[in-house]
Amino acid sequence: MTFFPPAIRRLPPETVSRIAAGEVVERPASVVKELIENALDAGATRIDVRCENGGRSVITVTDDGMGMTRDELALCIERHATSKLSPDDAGDWNLLTIDTMGFRGEALPSIGSVARLKITSQVANSQSAWEISVHGGQLKPVRPAPKFGVSGTRVEVRDLFYATPARLKFLKTERSEALAISDIFKRLAMANPLVDFTLGSGARINLRFAAGSDDESGRLSRLGAVLGSDFADNAVEVNAGREGVFLKGCGGLPTYSRGNAAHQYLFVNGRPVKDKLLGGAVRGAYQDYLARNRYPVVALYIDLPHEHVDVNVHPAKTEVRFRDPGLVRGLIVSALRHALAGAGHRASTTVSDYALGRIQTGNESLSLQGDYRSRPGFVRTPHQPSHGRDPALQPLIDGHSAKVEEIPEATWPEPA
């Protein structure tokens, strides 16, 4: 039997767009991340995010940034069209000095190829706003729209993955997707204390982080607002530098540990990252303090010259490469170890204070009163079940079915 290999052919543009979208838009949280990053690059001081049904049905991100003109709006949904890169005097496009959150020009075209996308934008002193829509890769013409402020952009994403139904099967439960949205929302809020962040569903506000200052006190204040007062009370400050690389932030006490690495917040030049090198450095710093199945809670900010780090590793922009990885790793390990050594044998207050307060001296025995597992500082082991649900996330899951009051301070649920 003679085998005839299939002929090589060009894929149609719509198919190419949907294939490329898979690298950028993995789940609803990916959409939220890309849209918030666009808002930050536009100079926004207020960013409002609304999601329904874990982001499957509706995701809306509104900002007060510089906005886009009619011509720019038509260009923004074209692949690899961006305002964040420009050639130098020699005509070269340098990708090693990127100082913006985005730069590929892939986010909006990717979202528009798999969902129903509508973008409304306006610039300062304009007579009207402009609107453009893309449904499953099908572009609709730009048209006038009512103004909604001085300047800014509103992006509405409906029916995510309706154009690629197979992708829907790989989404997790609505609760898990809502948790992922909350996670990336908080990480971006931690990296940008100057910006007012709001996360909600419909008219309800579930998380709100007011804008603060961009100095060290503002950063620490934002950390306390996002991670809660428990973290601030059970962490040591980290501040170190070496050969142009600077490290600031907080490292949790060894007794304030968790059962997974989901509570490690790492930022490189203001960009939230999940990097194996950095994660390994954190583990190395704590290896003499924690059991192998325990993970520290840390929030670390690494700042270094842009040309010393490559963020153009993956379309999701969560991985980075350092010019001198040994320098970065050594700085993290030494700084954390120095801070932990300075803390001595200090124990986390959420565990020790509660336990000491509950020990009752009886005639014949000592007993612990109450359900200690429900305490906020309790460190669960694999044999101890998690209790309760995060009320801040429930409206993102149930849409408009529940009435939830505004939560002034965020809490971190265990990942589903």
CSV table of C-alpha atoms in Angstrom, one decimal:
chain,number,residue,atom,x,y,z
A,1,MET,CA,0.0,0.0,0.0
A,2,THR,CA,1.4,3.3,-1.1
A,3,PHE,CA,1.4,6.1,1.5
A,4,PHE,CA,0.9,9.6,0.2
A,5,PRO,CA,1.6,12.2,2.9
A,6,PRO,CA,-0.8,15.1,3.1
A,7,ALA,CA,0.2,18.2,1.2
A,8,ILE,CA,1.5,21.2,3.1
A,9,ARG,CA,-1.0,24.1,3.0
A,10,ARG,CA,-1.5,27.5,4.6
A,11,LEU,CA,-4.0,27.7,7.4
A,12,PRO,CA,-6.7,30.3,7.1
A,13,PRO,CA,-6.3,33.4,9.2
A,14,GLU,CA,-9.2,32.5,11.6
A,15,THR,CA,-7.6,29.2,12.4
A,16,VAL,CA,-4.2,30.7,12.9
A,17,SER,CA,-5.7,33.3,15.4
A,18,ARG,CA,-7.4,30.6,17.4
A,19,ILE,CA,-4.3,28.5,17.6
A,20,ALA,CA,-2.3,31.5,18.8
A,21,ALA,CA,-5.0,32.5,21.3
A,22,GLY,CA,-4.4,29.2,23.1
A,23,GLU,CA,-1.0,30.5,24.3
A,24,VAL,CA,-2.4,33.8,25.6
A,25,VAL,CA,-5.9,33.0,26.7
A,26,GLU,CA,-5.9,29.8,28.8
A,27,ARG,CA,-8.8,30.6,31.2
A,28,PRO,CA,-10.8,33.6,32.4
A,29,ALA,CA,-8.0,34.7,34.7
A,30,SER,CA,-5.8,35.0,31.7
A,31,VAL,CA,-8.2,37.5,30.2
A,32,VAL,CA,-8.4,39.5,33.4
A,33,LYS,CA,-4.6,39.6,33.6
A,34,GLU,CA,-4.1,40.8,30.1
A,35,LEU,CA,-6.8,43.5,30.3
A,36,ILE,CA,-5.5,44.8,33.7
A,37,GLU,CA,-2.0,45.0,32.2
A,38,ASN,CA,-3.3,47.0,29.3
A,39,ALA,CA,-5.0,49.4,31.7
A,40,LEU,CA,-1.8,49.8,33.7
A,41,ASP,CA,0.2,50.5,30.5
A,42,ALA,CA,-2.4,53.2,29.6
A,43,GLY,CA,-1.6,55.1,32.9
A,44,ALA,CA,-4.8,54.2,34.7
A,45,THR,CA,-5.2,55.2,38.3
A,46,ARG,CA,-8.5,53.3,38.8
A,47,ILE,CA,-9.3,49.9,37.5
A,48,ASP,CA,-12.6,48.2,37.9
A,49,VAL,CA,-13.1,44.5,37.2
A,50,ARG,CA,-16.5,42.8,37.0
A,51,CYS,CA,-17.0,39.0,36.5
A,52,GLU,CA,-19.9,36.7,36.4
A,53,ASN,CA,-20.0,32.9,36.7
A,54,GLY,CA,-16.3,32.6,37.2
A,55,GLY,CA,-15.6,34.8,34.2
A,56,ARG,CA,-17.2,32.4,31.8
A,57,SER,CA,-20.2,34.6,31.0
A,58,VAL,CA,-18.9,38.1,31.4
A,59,ILE,CA,-15.7,39.9,32.1
A,60,THR,CA,-15.6,43.7,32.1
A,61,VAL,CA,-12.6,45.8,32.8
A,62,THR,CA,-12.9,49.6,33.0
A,63,ASP,CA,-10.0,52.0,33.5
A,64,ASP,CA,-9.4,55.8,33.5
A,65,GLY,CA,-6.3,55.6,31.4
A,66,MET,CA,-5.4,57.7,28.3
A,67,GLY,CA,-7.9,55.9,26.0
A,68,MET,CA,-7.7,55.4,22.3
A,69,THR,CA,-8.7,57.4,19.3
A,70,ARG,CA,-10.9,56.0,16.5
A,71,ASP,CA,-7.9,55.0,14.4
A,72,GLU,CA,-6.1,53.4,17.3
A,73,LEU,CA,-9.2,51.5,18.2
A,74,ALA,CA,-9.3,49.9,14.8
A,75,LEU,CA,-5.7,48.9,15.0
A,76,CYS,CA,-5.7,47.5,18.6
A,77,ILE,CA,-7.5,44.3,17.5
A,78,GLU,CA,-5.0,43.6,14.8
A,79,ARG,CA,-2.4,41.0,15.8
A,80,HIS,CA,1.0,42.4,16.7
A,81,ALA,CA,-0.2,46.0,16.6
A,82,THR,CA,1.0,47.8,19.7
A,83,SER,CA,2.0,51.3,21.0
A,84,LYS,CA,4.5,49.8,23.5
A,85,LEU,CA,7.4,49.2,21.1
A,86,SER,CA,9.1,51.6,18.9
A,87,PRO,CA,12.3,51.6,16.8
A,88,ASP,CA,15.5,53.3,18.0
A,89,ASP,CA,17.4,55.9,15.9
A,90,ALA,CA,19.0,53.1,13.9
A,91,GLY,CA,15.6,51.5,13.1
A,92,ASP,CA,16.1,48.5,15.4
A,93,TRP,CA,13.3,47.2,17.6
A,94,ASN,CA,14.9,46.4,20.9
A,95,LEU,CA,13.2,43.8,23.0
A,96,LEU,CA,15.7,43.9,25.8
A,97,THR,CA,14.7,47.2,27.4
A,98,ILE,CA,10.9,46.6,27.7
A,99,ASP,CA,9.4,48.7,30.6
A,100,THR,CA,5.7,48.0,30.0
A,101,MET,CA,3.5,45.1,31.1
A,102,GLY,CA,2.5,44.2,27.6
A,103,PHE,CA,4.4,44.6,24.3
A,104,ARG,CA,3.4,41.7,21.9
A,105,GLY,CA,0.1,43.1,20.7
A,106,GLU,CA,-1.5,39.7,21.0
A,107,ALA,CA,-4.0,40.0,23.9
A,108,LEU,CA,-7.0,41.7,22.3
A,109,PRO,CA,-6.8,39.8,19.0
A,110,SER,CA,-6.5,36.5,20.9
A,111,ILE,CA,-9.5,37.3,23.1
A,112,GLY,CA,-11.6,38.5,20.1
A,113,SER,CA,-10.9,35.2,18.2
A,114,VAL,CA,-12.4,33.0,20.9
A,115,ALA,CA,-15.1,35.2,22.6
A,116,ARG,CA,-17.5,38.1,22.0
A,117,LEU,CA,-15.3,41.2,22.5
A,118,LYS,CA,-16.4,44.8,22.7
A,119,ILE,CA,-14.1,47.7,23.3
A,120,THR,CA,-15.2,51.2,24.1
A,121,SER,CA,-12.6,54.0,24.4
A,122,GLN,CA,-12.3,57.7,24.6
A,123,VAL,CA,-9.4,60.2,24.9
A,124,ALA,CA,-9.4,63.5,26.8
A,125,ASN,CA,-11.3,66.4,25.3
A,126,SER,CA,-13.0,64.2,22.7
A,127,GLN,CA,-16.6,64.8,21.7
A,128,SER,CA,-17.6,61.1,21.9
A,129,ALA,CA,-16.3,57.7,22.6
A,130,TRP,CA,-15.8,55.0,20.0
A,131,GLU,CA,-16.7,51.3,20.0
A,132,ILE,CA,-15.5,48.3,18.1
A,133,SER,CA,-16.6,44.6,18.4
A,134,VAL,CA,-15.1,41.3,17.4
A,135,HIS,CA,-17.1,38.1,17.6
A,136,GLY,CA,-15.2,34.9,17.2
A,137,GLY,CA,-12.7,36.6,14.9
A,138,GLN,CA,-15.3,38.4,12.9
A,139,LEU,CA,-14.7,42.2,13.0
A,140,LYS,CA,-17.4,44.8,13.1
A,141,PRO,CA,-16.8,48.4,12.1
A,142,VAL,CA,-15.9,51.1,14.5
A,143,ARG,CA,-18.9,53.2,15.5
A,144,PRO,CA,-19.6,56.1,17.9
A,145,ALA,CA,-20.6,55.4,21.5
A,146,PRO,CA,-21.7,57.4,24.5
A,147,LYS,CA,-19.0,59.0,26.7
A,148,PHE,CA,-18.5,57.4,30.1
A,149,GLY,CA,-15.9,59.7,31.7
A,150,VAL,CA,-13.0,62.1,30.9
A,151,SER,CA,-10.8,59.4,29.3
A,152,GLY,CA,-10.4,55.7,29.5
A,153,THR,CA,-11.3,52.3,28.1
A,154,ARG,CA,-14.0,49.7,28.8
A,155,VAL,CA,-13.4,46.1,27.6
A,156,GLU,CA,-16.3,43.7,27.7
A,157,VAL,CA,-15.7,40.0,27.1
A,158,ARG,CA,-18.8,37.7,26.8
A,159,ASP,CA,-19.1,34.0,26.2
A,160,LEU,CA,-15.5,33.1,26.5
A,161,PHE,CA,-14.5,30.2,24.3
A,162,TYR,CA,-17.8,30.1,22.5
A,163,ALA,CA,-15.9,30.0,19.2
A,164,THR,CA,-13.8,27.0,20.5
A,165,PRO,CA,-16.2,24.8,22.5
A,166,ALA,CA,-13.6,22.2,23.1
A,167,ARG,CA,-11.7,24.6,25.3
A,168,LEU,CA,-14.7,24.9,27.6
A,169,LYS,CA,-14.2,21.2,28.6
A,170,PHE,CA,-10.8,22.1,30.1
A,171,LEU,CA,-12.0,24.9,32.4
A,172,LYS,CA,-12.3,24.0,36.0
A,173,THR,CA,-15.3,24.6,38.3
A,174,GLU,CA,-16.7,28.1,38.5
A,175,ARG,CA,-15.3,28.4,42.0
A,176,SER,CA,-11.8,27.4,40.8
A,177,GLU,CA,-12.0,29.9,38.0
A,178,ALA,CA,-13.2,32.6,40.4
A,179,LEU,CA,-10.3,31.8,42.7
A,180,ALA,CA,-7.8,32.1,39.8
A,181,ILE,CA,-9.3,35.5,38.9
A,182,SER,CA,-9.0,36.7,42.5
A,183,ASP,CA,-5.4,35.5,42.7
A,184,ILE,CA,-4.2,37.4,39.6
A,185,PHE,CA,-6.2,40.4,40.6
A,186,LYS,CA,-4.5,40.5,44.0
A,187,ARG,CA,-1.0,40.0,42.6
A,188,LEU,CA,-1.4,42.9,40.2
A,189,ALA,CA,-2.8,45.0,43.0
A,190,MET,CA,0.2,44.2,45.2
A,191,ALA,CA,2.5,45.3,42.4
A,192,ASN,CA,0.8,48.6,41.8
A,193,PRO,CA,0.0,50.4,45.1
A,194,LEU,CA,-0.7,53.7,43.3
A,195,VAL,CA,-3.7,52.3,41.5
A,196,ASP,CA,-7.2,51.9,43.0
A,197,PHE,CA,-8.4,48.3,42.3
A,198,THR,CA,-12.0,47.0,42.5
A,199,LEU,CA,-13.2,43.5,41.9
A,200,GLY,CA,-16.9,42.7,41.9
A,201,SER,CA,-19.9,41.2,40.2
A,202,GLY,CA,-22.7,43.3,38.8
A,203,ALA,CA,-23.2,46.2,41.2
A,204,ARG,CA,-21.6,44.5,44.1
A,205,ILE,CA,-18.0,45.2,45.3
A,206,ASN,CA,-16.2,42.2,46.7
A,207,LEU,CA,-12.6,43.4,46.9
A,208,ARG,CA,-11.4,47.0,47.0
A,209,PHE,CA,-7.9,48.3,47.4
A,210,ALA,CA,-7.7,52.0,47.7
A,211,ALA,CA,-4.8,53.8,46.0
A,212,GLY,CA,-1.8,54.6,48.2
A,213,SER,CA,1.7,55.9,47.9
A,214,ASP,CA,4.5,54.4,45.8
A,215,ASP,CA,7.1,54.5,48.6
A,216,GLU,CA,8.0,51.7,50.9
A,217,SER,CA,5.1,52.5,53.4
A,218,GLY,CA,2.6,52.4,50.5
A,219,ARG,CA,3.9,49.1,49.3
A,220,LEU,CA,3.7,47.6,52.8
A,221,SER,CA,0.2,49.1,53.3
A,222,ARG,CA,-1.0,47.4,50.1
A,223,LEU,CA,0.5,44.1,51.2
A,224,GLY,CA,-1.3,44.3,54.5
A,225,ALA,CA,-4.6,45.1,52.7
A,226,VAL,CA,-4.3,42.2,50.3
A,227,LEU,CA,-2.7,39.6,52.5
A,228,GLY,CA,-4.4,40.6,55.8
A,229,SER,CA,-3.0,41.8,59.1
A,230,ASP,CA,-1.9,38.3,60.0
A,231,PHE,CA,0.8,38.3,57.4
A,232,ALA,CA,2.1,41.7,58.6
A,233,ASP,CA,2.2,40.5,62.1
A,234,ASN,CA,4.1,37.3,61.2
A,235,ALA,CA,6.6,38.4,58.6
A,236,VAL,CA,10.1,39.9,58.6
A,237,GLU,CA,11.1,42.7,56.4
A,238,VAL,CA,13.6,42.1,53.6
A,239,ASN,CA,15.7,44.9,52.1
A,240,ALA,CA,19.0,44.1,50.3
A,241,GLY,CA,20.9,44.9,47.2
A,242,ARG,CA,23.9,43.7,45.2
A,243,GLU,CA,25.5,44.8,41.9
A,244,GLY,CA,22.4,46.8,40.7
A,245,VAL,CA,19.9,44.2,41.8
A,246,PHE,CA,17.6,45.3,44.6
A,247,LEU,CA,15.3,43.1,46.7
A,248,LYS,CA,12.5,44.3,49.0
A,249,GLY,CA,9.5,42.8,50.6
A,250,CYS,CA,8.5,40.5,53.4
A,251,GLY,CA,9.1,36.9,54.3
A,252,GLY,CA,6.7,35.0,56.6
A,253,LEU,CA,8.0,33.3,59.7
A,254,PRO,CA,8.6,29.6,59.4
A,255,THR,CA,5.7,28.9,61.7
A,256,TYR,CA,3.5,30.9,59.4
A,257,SER,CA,3.8,28.4,56.6
A,258,ARG,CA,1.3,26.7,54.2
A,259,GLY,CA,0.8,23.4,52.5
A,260,ASN,CA,1.5,24.7,49.0
A,261,ALA,CA,3.4,27.4,47.2
A,262,ALA,CA,0.3,29.4,46.1
A,263,HIS,CA,1.1,32.0,48.8
A,264,GLN,CA,4.4,33.1,47.3
A,265,TYR,CA,4.2,36.4,45.5
A,266,LEU,CA,7.2,37.3,43.4
A,267,PHE,CA,7.6,40.4,41.3
A,268,VAL,CA,10.3,41.4,38.8
A,269,ASN,CA,10.3,45.1,37.9
A,270,GLY,CA,6.6,45.3,38.9
A,271,ARG,CA,5.6,42.2,36.9
A,272,PRO,CA,4.0,39.3,38.8
A,273,VAL,CA,6.0,36.1,37.8
A,274,LYS,CA,6.0,32.4,38.6
A,275,ASP,CA,9.6,31.6,38.0
A,276,LYS,CA,11.4,28.3,38.9
A,277,LEU,CA,14.6,30.0,39.7
A,278,LEU,CA,13.0,32.4,42.1
A,279,GLY,CA,10.8,29.7,43.7
A,280,GLY,CA,13.9,27.5,44.2
A,281,ALA,CA,15.7,30.4,45.8
A,282,VAL,CA,12.9,30.9,48.3
A,283,ARG,CA,12.9,27.1,49.1
A,284,GLY,CA,16.7,27.2,49.6
A,285,ALA,CA,16.4,30.1,52.0
A,286,TYR,CA,13.9,28.3,54.2
A,287,GLN,CA,15.2,24.7,53.8
A,288,ASP,CA,16.7,24.8,57.4
A,289,TYR,CA,13.5,26.1,58.9
A,290,LEU,CA,10.7,24.1,57.2
A,291,ALA,CA,9.7,20.5,56.6
A,292,ARG,CA,9.8,19.5,52.9
A,293,ASN,CA,6.0,19.6,52.6
A,294,ARG,CA,5.7,23.1,54.0
A,295,TYR,CA,6.0,26.3,52.0
A,296,PRO,CA,6.7,29.9,53.3
A,297,VAL,CA,4.5,32.9,52.6
A,298,VAL,CA,6.6,35.6,51.0
A,299,ALA,CA,6.1,38.8,49.0
A,300,LEU,CA,9.3,39.8,47.3
A,301,TYR,CA,10.0,42.6,44.8
A,302,ILE,CA,13.0,42.4,42.6
A,303,ASP,CA,14.1,45.5,40.8
A,304,LEU,CA,17.0,45.5,38.3
A,305,PRO,CA,17.9,47.2,35.0
A,306,HIS,CA,15.5,46.1,32.2
A,307,GLU,CA,18.3,45.0,30.0
A,308,HIS,CA,19.3,42.5,32.6
A,309,VAL,CA,16.1,40.5,32.4
A,310,ASP,CA,14.3,39.0,29.5
A,311,VAL,CA,10.5,39.0,29.8
A,312,ASN,CA,10.0,37.8,26.2
A,313,VAL,CA,10.1,34.1,27.1
A,314,HIS,CA,6.4,33.1,26.8
A,315,PRO,CA,3.3,34.8,25.5
A,316,ALA,CA,1.8,34.7,29.0
A,317,LYS,CA,4.8,36.8,30.3
A,318,THR,CA,4.9,35.0,33.6
A,319,GLU,CA,8.4,33.5,33.0
A,320,VAL,CA,11.6,35.5,32.9
A,321,ARG,CA,15.3,34.9,32.3
A,322,PHE,CA,18.0,36.8,34.1
A,323,ARG,CA,21.3,37.7,32.6
A,324,ASP,CA,23.0,36.6,35.9
A,325,PRO,CA,20.7,34.1,37.5
A,326,GLY,CA,23.3,33.2,40.1
A,327,LEU,CA,23.4,36.8,41.4
A,328,VAL,CA,19.6,37.0,41.7
A,329,ARG,CA,19.4,33.6,43.5
A,330,GLY,CA,22.2,34.4,45.8
A,331,LEU,CA,20.7,37.7,46.8
A,332,ILE,CA,17.3,36.1,47.6
A,333,VAL,CA,18.8,33.3,49.7
A,334,SER,CA,21.2,35.5,51.7
A,335,ALA,CA,18.7,38.2,52.3
A,336,LEU,CA,15.9,35.9,53.5
A,337,ARG,CA,18.3,33.9,55.7
A,338,HIS,CA,19.7,37.1,57.2
A,339,ALA,CA,16.1,38.3,58.0
A,340,LEU,CA,15.0,35.0,59.4
A,341,ALA,CA,18.2,34.7,61.6
A,342,GLY,CA,17.4,38.2,63.0
A,343,ALA,CA,13.9,37.0,64.0
A,344,GLY,CA,15.4,34.2,66.1
A,345,HIS,CA,12.9,31.7,67.5
A,346,ARG,CA,10.0,34.1,67.2
A,347,ALA,CA,6.8,32.1,66.5
A,348,SER,CA,3.8,33.2,64.5
A,349,THR,CA,1.3,35.1,66.7
A,350,THR,CA,-1.8,33.6,65.0
A,351,VAL,CA,-0.8,30.2,66.2
A,352,SER,CA,1.1,30.7,69.5
A,353,ASP,CA,-1.1,33.5,71.0
A,354,TYR,CA,-4.3,31.6,70.3
A,355,ALA,CA,-2.9,28.3,71.7
A,356,LEU,CA,-1.6,30.0,74.9
A,357,GLY,CA,-4.9,31.9,75.3
A,358,ARG,CA,-6.9,28.7,75.1
A,359,ILE,CA,-5.0,26.5,77.4
A,360,GLN,CA,-7.1,26.1,80.5
A,361,THR,CA,-5.5,24.8,83.7
A,362,GLY,CA,-7.9,22.2,85.3
A,363,ASN,CA,-7.7,20.1,88.4
A,364,GLU,CA,-6.4,17.1,86.5
A,365,SER,CA,-5.5,18.1,82.9
A,366,LEU,CA,-4.9,20.8,80.3
A,367,SER,CA,-7.3,21.1,77.4
A,368,LEU,CA,-7.6,23.1,74.2
A,369,GLN,CA,-11.0,24.7,73.9
A,370,GLY,CA,-12.9,25.3,70.7
A,371,ASP,CA,-12.4,24.2,67.1
A,372,TYR,CA,-8.8,25.3,66.6
A,373,ARG,CA,-8.9,24.3,62.9
A,374,SER,CA,-11.2,27.3,62.1
A,375,ARG,CA,-8.7,29.8,63.4
A,376,PRO,CA,-7.2,32.0,60.6
A,377,GLY,CA,-3.6,31.2,61.6
A,378,PHE,CA,-4.0,27.5,61.9
A,379,VAL,CA,-1.6,25.6,59.6
A,380,ARG,CA,-3.4,22.6,58.1
A,381,THR,CA,-1.8,19.3,57.4
A,382,PRO,CA,-3.0,17.0,54.6
A,383,HIS,CA,-5.2,15.1,57.1
A,384,GLN,CA,-7.0,18.2,58.3
A,385,PRO,CA,-9.9,19.4,56.1
A,386,SER,CA,-10.4,23.0,54.9
A,387,HIS,CA,-13.4,24.8,56.3
A,388,GLY,CA,-15.7,27.3,54.8
A,389,ARG,CA,-15.7,29.3,51.6
A,390,ASP,CA,-14.4,32.8,50.8
A,391,PRO,CA,-17.5,35.1,50.8
A,392,ALA,CA,-15.7,37.6,48.6
A,393,LEU,CA,-15.6,35.1,45.7
A,394,GLN,CA,-19.2,33.8,45.9
A,395,PRO,CA,-20.8,36.5,43.8
A,396,LEU,CA,-18.2,35.8,41.0
A,397,ILE,CA,-19.5,32.2,41.0
A,398,ASP,CA,-23.2,32.7,41.5
A,399,GLY,CA,-23.8,35.9,39.5
A,400,HIS,CA,-26.6,37.9,41.2
A,401,SER,CA,-28.0,35.2,43.4
A,402,ALA,CA,-26.5,36.3,46.7
A,403,LYS,CA,-26.2,39.6,48.6
A,404,VAL,CA,-22.7,40.1,49.9
A,405,GLU,CA,-21.5,43.1,51.8
A,406,GLU,CA,-18.3,44.9,50.8
A,407,ILE,CA,-15.3,43.2,52.3
A,408,PRO,CA,-12.7,45.8,53.4
A,409,GLU,CA,-9.8,43.5,53.7
A,410,ALA,CA,-9.0,40.5,51.4
A,411,THR,CA,-8.5,37.0,52.8
A,412,TRP,CA,-6.7,34.2,51.0
A,413,PRO,CA,-8.7,31.0,50.6
A,414,GLU,CA,-6.9,27.7,50.1
A,415,PRO,CA,-6.8,27.0,46.3
A,416,ALA,CA,-9.4,24.5,45.1
